[in-house]
Short mmCIF file of C-alpha atoms in Angstrom, two decimals:
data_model
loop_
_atom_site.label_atom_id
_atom_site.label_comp_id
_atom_site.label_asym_id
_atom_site.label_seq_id
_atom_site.Cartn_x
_atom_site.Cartn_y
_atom_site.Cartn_z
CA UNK A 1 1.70 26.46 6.72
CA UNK A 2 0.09 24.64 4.19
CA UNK A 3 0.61 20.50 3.66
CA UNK A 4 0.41 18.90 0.68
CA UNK A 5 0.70 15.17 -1.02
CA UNK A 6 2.53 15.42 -4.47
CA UNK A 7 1.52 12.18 -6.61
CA UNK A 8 3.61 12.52 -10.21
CA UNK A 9 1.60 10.58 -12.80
CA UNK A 10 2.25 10.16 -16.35
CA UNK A 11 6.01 9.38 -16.77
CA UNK A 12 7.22 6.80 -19.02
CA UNK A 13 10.62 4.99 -18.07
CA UNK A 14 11.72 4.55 -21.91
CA UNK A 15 11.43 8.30 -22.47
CA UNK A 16 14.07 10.86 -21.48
CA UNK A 17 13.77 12.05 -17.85
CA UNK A 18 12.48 15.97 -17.72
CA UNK A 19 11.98 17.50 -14.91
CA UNK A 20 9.55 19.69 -16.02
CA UNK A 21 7.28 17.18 -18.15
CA UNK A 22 6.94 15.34 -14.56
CA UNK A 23 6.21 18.47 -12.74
CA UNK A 24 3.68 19.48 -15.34
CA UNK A 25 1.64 15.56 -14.36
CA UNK A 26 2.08 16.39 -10.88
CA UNK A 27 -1.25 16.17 -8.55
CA UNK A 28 -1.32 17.85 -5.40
CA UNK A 29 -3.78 17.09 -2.61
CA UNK A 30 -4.17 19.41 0.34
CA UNK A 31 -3.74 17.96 3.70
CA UNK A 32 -5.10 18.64 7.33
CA UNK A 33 -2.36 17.02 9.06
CA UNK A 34 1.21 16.45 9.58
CA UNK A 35 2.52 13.53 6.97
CA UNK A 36 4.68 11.18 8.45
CA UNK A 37 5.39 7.33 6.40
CA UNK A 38 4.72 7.44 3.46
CA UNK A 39 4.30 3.97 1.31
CA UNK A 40 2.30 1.56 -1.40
CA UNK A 41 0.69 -1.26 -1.05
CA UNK A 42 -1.77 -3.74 -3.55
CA UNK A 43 -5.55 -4.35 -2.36
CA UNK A 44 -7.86 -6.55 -3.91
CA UNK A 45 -11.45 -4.82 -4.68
CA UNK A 46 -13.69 -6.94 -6.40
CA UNK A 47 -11.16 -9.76 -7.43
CA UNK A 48 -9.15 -6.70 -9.10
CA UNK A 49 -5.33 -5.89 -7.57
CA UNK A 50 -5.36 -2.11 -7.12
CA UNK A 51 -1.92 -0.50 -5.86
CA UNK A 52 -2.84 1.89 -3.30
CA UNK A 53 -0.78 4.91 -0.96
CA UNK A 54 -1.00 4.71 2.48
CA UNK A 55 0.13 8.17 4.57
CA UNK A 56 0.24 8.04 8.54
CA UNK A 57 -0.31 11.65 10.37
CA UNK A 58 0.16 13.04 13.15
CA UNK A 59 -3.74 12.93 13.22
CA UNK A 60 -2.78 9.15 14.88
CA UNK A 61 -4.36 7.93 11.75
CA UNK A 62 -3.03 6.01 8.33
CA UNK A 63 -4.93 7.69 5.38
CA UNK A 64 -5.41 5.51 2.30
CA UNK A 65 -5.46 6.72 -1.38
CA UNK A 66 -7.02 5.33 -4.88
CA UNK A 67 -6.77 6.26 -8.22
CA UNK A 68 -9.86 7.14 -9.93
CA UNK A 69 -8.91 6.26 -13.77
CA UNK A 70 -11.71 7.59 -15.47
CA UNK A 71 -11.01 10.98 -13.97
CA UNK A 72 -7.72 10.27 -14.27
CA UNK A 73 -7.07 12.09 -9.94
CA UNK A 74 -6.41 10.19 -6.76
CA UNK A 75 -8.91 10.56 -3.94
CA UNK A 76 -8.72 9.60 -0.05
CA UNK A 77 -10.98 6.99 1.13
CA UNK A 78 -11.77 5.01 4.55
CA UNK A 79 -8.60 3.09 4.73
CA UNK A 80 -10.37 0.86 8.10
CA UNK A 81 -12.31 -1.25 5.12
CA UNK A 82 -9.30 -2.47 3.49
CA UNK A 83 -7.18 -2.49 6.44
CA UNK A 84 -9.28 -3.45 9.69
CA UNK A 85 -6.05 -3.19 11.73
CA UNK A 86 -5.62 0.54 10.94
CA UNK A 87 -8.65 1.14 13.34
CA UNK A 88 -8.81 1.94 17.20
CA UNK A 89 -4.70 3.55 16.54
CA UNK A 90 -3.54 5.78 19.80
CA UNK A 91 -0.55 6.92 18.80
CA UNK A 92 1.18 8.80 15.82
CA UNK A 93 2.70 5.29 13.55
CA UNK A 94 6.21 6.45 12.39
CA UNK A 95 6.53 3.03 10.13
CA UNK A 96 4.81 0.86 8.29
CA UNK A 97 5.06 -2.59 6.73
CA UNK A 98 3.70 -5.84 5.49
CA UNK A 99 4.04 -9.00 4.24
CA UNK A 100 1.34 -10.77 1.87
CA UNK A 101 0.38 -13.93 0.58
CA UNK A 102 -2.82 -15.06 -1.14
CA UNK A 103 -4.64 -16.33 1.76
CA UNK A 104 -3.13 -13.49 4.62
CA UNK A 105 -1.64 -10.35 5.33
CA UNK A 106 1.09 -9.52 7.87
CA UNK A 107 0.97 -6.04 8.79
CA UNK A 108 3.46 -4.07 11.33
CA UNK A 109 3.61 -0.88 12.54
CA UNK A 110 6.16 1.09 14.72
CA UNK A 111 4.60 4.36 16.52
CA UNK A 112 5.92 6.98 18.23
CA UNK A 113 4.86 6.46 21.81
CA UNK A 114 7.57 2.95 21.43
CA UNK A 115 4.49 0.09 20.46
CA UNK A 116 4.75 -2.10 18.26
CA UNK A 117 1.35 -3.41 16.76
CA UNK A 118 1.54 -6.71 14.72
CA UNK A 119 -2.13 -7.95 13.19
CA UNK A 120 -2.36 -11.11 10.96
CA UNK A 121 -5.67 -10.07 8.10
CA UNK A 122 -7.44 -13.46 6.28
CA UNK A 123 -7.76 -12.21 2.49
CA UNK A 124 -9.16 -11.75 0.50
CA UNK A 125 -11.73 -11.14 3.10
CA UNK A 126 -9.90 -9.07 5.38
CA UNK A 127 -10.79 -10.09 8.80
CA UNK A 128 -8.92 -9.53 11.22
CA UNK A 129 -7.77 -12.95 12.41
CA UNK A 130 -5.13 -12.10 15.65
CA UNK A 131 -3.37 -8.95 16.67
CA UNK A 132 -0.04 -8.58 18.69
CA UNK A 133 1.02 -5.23 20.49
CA UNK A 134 4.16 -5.03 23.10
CA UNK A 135 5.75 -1.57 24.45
CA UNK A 136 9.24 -0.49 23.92
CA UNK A 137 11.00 2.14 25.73
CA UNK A 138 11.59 5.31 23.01
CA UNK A 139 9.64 5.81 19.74
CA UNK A 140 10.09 2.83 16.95
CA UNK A 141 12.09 4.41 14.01
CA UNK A 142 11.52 1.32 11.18
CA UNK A 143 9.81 -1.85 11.01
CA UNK A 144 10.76 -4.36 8.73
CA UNK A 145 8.76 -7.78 8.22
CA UNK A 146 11.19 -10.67 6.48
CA UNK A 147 12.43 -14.51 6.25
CA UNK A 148 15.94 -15.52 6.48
CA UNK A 149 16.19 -17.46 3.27
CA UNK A 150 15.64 -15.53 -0.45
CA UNK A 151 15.71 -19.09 -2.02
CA UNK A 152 13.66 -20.81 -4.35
CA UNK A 153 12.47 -24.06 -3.03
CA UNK A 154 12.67 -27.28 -5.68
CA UNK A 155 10.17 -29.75 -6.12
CA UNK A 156 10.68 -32.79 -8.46
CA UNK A 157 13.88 -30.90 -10.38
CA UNK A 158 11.62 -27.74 -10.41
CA UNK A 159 11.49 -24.52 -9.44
CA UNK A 160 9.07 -23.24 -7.11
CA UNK A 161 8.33 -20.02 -5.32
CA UNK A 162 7.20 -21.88 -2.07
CA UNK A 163 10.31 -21.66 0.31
CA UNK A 164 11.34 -23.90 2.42
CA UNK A 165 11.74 -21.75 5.16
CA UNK A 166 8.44 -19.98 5.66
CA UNK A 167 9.01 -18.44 9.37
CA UNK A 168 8.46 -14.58 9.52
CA UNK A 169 10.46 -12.15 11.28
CA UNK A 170 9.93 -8.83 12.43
CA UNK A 171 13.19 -6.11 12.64
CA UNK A 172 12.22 -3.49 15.07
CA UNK A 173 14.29 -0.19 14.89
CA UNK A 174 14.39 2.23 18.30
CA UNK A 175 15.34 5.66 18.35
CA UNK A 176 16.58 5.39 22.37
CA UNK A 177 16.97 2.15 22.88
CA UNK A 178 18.78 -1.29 21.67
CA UNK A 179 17.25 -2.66 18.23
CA UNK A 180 15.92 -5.95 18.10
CA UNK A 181 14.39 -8.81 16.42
CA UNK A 182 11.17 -11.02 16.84
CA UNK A 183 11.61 -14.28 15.54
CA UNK A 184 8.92 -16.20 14.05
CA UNK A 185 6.29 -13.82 14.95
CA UNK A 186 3.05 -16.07 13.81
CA UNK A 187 3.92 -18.85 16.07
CA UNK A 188 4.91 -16.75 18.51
CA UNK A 189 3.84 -13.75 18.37
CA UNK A 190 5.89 -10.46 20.02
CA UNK A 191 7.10 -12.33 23.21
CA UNK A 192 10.08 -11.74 24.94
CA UNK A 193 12.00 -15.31 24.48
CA UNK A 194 11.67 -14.67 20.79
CA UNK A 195 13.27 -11.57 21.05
CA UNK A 196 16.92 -11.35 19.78
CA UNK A 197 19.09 -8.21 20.34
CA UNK A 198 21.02 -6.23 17.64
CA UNK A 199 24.73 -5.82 19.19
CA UNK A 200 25.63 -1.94 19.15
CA UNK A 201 22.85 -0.88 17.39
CA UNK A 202 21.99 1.99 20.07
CA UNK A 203 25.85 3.16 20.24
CA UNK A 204 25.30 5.39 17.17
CA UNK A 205 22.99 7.59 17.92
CA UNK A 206 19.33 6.71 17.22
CA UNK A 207 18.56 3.76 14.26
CA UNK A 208 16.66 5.68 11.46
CA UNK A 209 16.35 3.43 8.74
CA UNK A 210 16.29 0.01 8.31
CA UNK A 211 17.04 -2.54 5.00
CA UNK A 212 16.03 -6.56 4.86
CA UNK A 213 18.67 -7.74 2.28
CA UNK A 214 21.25 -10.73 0.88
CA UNK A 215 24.29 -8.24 -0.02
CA UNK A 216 26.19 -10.96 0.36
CA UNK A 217 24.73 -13.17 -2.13
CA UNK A 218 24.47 -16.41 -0.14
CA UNK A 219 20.86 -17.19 -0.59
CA UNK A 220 20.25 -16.12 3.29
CA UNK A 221 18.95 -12.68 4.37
CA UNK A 222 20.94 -9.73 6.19
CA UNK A 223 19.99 -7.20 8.20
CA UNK A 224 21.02 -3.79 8.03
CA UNK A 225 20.51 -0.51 9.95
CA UNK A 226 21.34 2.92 9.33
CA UNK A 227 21.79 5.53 11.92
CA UNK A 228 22.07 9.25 12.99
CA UNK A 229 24.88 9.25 14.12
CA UNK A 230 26.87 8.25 10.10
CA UNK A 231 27.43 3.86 10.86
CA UNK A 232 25.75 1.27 8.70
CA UNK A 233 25.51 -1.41 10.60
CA UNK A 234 24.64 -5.39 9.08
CA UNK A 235 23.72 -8.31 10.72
CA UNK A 236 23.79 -12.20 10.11
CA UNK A 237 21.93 -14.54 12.09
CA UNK A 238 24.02 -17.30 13.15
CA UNK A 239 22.97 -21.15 14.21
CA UNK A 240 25.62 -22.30 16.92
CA UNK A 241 25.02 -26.17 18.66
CA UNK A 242 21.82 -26.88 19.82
CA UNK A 243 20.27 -24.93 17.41
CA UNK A 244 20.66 -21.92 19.62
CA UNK A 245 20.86 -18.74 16.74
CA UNK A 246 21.72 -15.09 17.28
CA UNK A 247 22.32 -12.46 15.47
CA UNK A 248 26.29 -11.33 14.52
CA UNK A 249 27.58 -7.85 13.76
CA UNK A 250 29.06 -8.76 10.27
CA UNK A 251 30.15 -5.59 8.94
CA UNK A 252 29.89 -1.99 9.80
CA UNK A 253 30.67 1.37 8.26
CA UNK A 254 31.03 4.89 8.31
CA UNK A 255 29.89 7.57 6.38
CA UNK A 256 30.72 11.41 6.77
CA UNK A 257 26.98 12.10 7.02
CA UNK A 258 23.99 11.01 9.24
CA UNK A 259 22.11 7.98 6.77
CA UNK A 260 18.05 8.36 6.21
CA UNK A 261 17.42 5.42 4.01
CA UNK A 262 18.49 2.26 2.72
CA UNK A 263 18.02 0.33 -0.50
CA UNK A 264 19.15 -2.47 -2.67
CA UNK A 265 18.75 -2.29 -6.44
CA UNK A 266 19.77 -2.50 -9.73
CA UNK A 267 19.79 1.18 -10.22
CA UNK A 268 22.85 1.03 -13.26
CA UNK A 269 20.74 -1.80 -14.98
CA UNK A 270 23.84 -4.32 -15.33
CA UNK A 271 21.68 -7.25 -13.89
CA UNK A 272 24.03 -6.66 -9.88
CA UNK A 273 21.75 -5.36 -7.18
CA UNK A 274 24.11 -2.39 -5.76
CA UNK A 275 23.18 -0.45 -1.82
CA UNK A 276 22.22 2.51 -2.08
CA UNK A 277 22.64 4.77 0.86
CA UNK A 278 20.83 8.34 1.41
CA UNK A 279 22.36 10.91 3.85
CA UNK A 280 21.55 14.18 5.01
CA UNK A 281 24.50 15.00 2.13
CA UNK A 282 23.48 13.19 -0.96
CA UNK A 283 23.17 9.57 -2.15
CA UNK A 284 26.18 7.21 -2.14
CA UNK A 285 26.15 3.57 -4.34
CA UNK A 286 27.84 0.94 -3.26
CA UNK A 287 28.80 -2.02 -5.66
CA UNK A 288 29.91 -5.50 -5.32
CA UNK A 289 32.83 -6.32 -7.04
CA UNK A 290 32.15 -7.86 -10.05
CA UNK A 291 34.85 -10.11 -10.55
CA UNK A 292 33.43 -11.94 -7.52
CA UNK A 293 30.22 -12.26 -8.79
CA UNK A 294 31.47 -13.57 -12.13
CA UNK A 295 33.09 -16.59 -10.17
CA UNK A 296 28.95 -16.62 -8.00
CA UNK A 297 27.30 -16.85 -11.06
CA UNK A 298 29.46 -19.25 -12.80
CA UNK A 299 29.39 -21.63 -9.82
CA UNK A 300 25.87 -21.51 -9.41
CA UNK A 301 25.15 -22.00 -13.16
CA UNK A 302 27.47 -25.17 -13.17
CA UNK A 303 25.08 -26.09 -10.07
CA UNK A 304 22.08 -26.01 -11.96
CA UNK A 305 23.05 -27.48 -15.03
CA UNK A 306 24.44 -30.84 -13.29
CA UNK A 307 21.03 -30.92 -11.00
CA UNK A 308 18.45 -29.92 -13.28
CA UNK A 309 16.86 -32.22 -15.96
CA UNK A 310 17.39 -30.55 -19.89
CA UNK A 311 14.06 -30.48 -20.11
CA UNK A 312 12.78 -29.19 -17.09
CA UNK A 313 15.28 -26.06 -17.62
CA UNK A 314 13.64 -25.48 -20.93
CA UNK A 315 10.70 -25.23 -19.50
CA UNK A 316 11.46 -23.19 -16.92
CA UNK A 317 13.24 -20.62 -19.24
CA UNK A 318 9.87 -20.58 -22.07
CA UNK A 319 7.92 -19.61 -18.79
CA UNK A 320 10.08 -16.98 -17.50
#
């Protein structure tokens, strides 16, 4: 049987949503292997961000695809020049993720024979500048690369995107076994007294979808994993004395259905991020109570107002 990659072009979000005008931009490209993660990333080709489609197979390979815009069709090309750290792969990858700056990319992947393969990229050069790689038992369902605050940092009554907090994480999600969590990953790297367990996160069945996310809008990030066997399960990492942290169960839920993805959004375009969760049954959205984030928004707005200068908000608001 036949495999193909469906890209739909040509859809504009301010017209009406027709099924068949999108199937009629659809382009289909023909594949020799079994698709597996599928995602999008940005590259930078001649000083030029391009957004480009990465597709791992079961050809132990991630295949990278570009838009040609004069001909107006996407085409495959050698992903290894973009992305040294997708050469020399043994094993089918099952997730992929990364984390980018100017100056470097983060890149994790999750395969199926249970490694975990970590490489830090100098951009825009892309060299390869260190690697990390440590085996778990069972194949690694999600990978998710994060930082615990989603804060803006402020600099002389200013805002600025530099945070504070600029320590990268890395959520690992096993099918078998517990899930876990690598702390501070380019300090030091995937080693085992940087590892902190997930509490119950193999007692569901296997983990098969992961989500990095502050649902509980208090400026610090949650973790959250869904799994076969129908529990949502979120996480808070917690500071006791001596600065020892760990992570909590904070909440956990069932659904009547097995879950196979995880997002946070503003899909009813009120300005409120809402969870969206994807089962084997259909799509459920979850929303925050809104009277609650009335009194958020309020609070922090009175915040800002008695800490930022009248003219420095101005400025701030012309800009964005």
């Amino acid at each position: 049987m036949k495999k193909y990659f469906n890209i739909y072009s040509d859809w504009e979000p301010s017209k009406e949503c027709d099924l068949d005008n999108i199937a009629q931009g659809c382009l289909s490209i023909c594949l020799e292997f079994i698709p597996f993660h599928l995602t999008h990333t940005e590259i930078i080709v001649d000083g030029v961000k391009e957004v480009v489609w990465l597709l791992s197979g079961n050809d132990n390979k991630i295949h990278l695809y570009r838009e040609d815009k004069t001909r107006q069709t996407y085409y495959e090309d050698l992903s290894t020049t973009c992305f040294p750290e997708f050469s020399s792969l043994n094993s089918l990858v099952m997730w992929m993720d990364f984390f980018a700056t100017s100056e470097y990319r983060i890149t994790a992947l999750g395969c199926k024979d249970g490694f975990v393969i970590v490489s830090s990229v100098n951009l825009p050069e892309t060299t390869l500048q260190a690697s990390w790689k440590i085996e778990h038992d069972g194949p690694i369902s999600t990978v998710r690369l994060f930082q615990d605050s989603t804060l803006e940092s402020m600099q002389n009554g200013f805002f600025s995107k530099t945070r504070k907090d600029d320590k990268i994480h890395l959520c690992v999600g096993n099918a078998i076994e517990v899930s876990v969590v690598y702390r501070d990953i380019l300090k030091h790297g995937l080693e085992l007294k940087n590892q902190e367990l997930l509490p119950e996160s193999s007692m569901y069945d296997c983990v098969v979808c992961s989500l990095i996310a502050d649902i509980d809008m208090d400026g610090k990030n949650e973790v959250l994993l869904g799994t076969y066997g129908q529990e949502l399960l979120v996480y808070k990492w917690e500071v006791a004395s001596g600065n020892k942290g760990s992570y909590k169960l904070y909440h956990k839920q069932m659904f009547p259905h097995p879950l196979l993805a995880l997002s946070y959004m503003d899909i009813i375009g009120d300005g409120v991020k809402e969870l969206l969760v994807l089962t084997t049954n259909g799509l459920h959205i979850l929303q925050h109570d809104l009277t609650q984030v009335r009194d958020i928004c309020v609070e922090r707005m009175k915040w800002v107002l008695r800490n930022i200068p009248a003219d420095k908000l101005k400025e701030y608001l012309k800009v964005h």
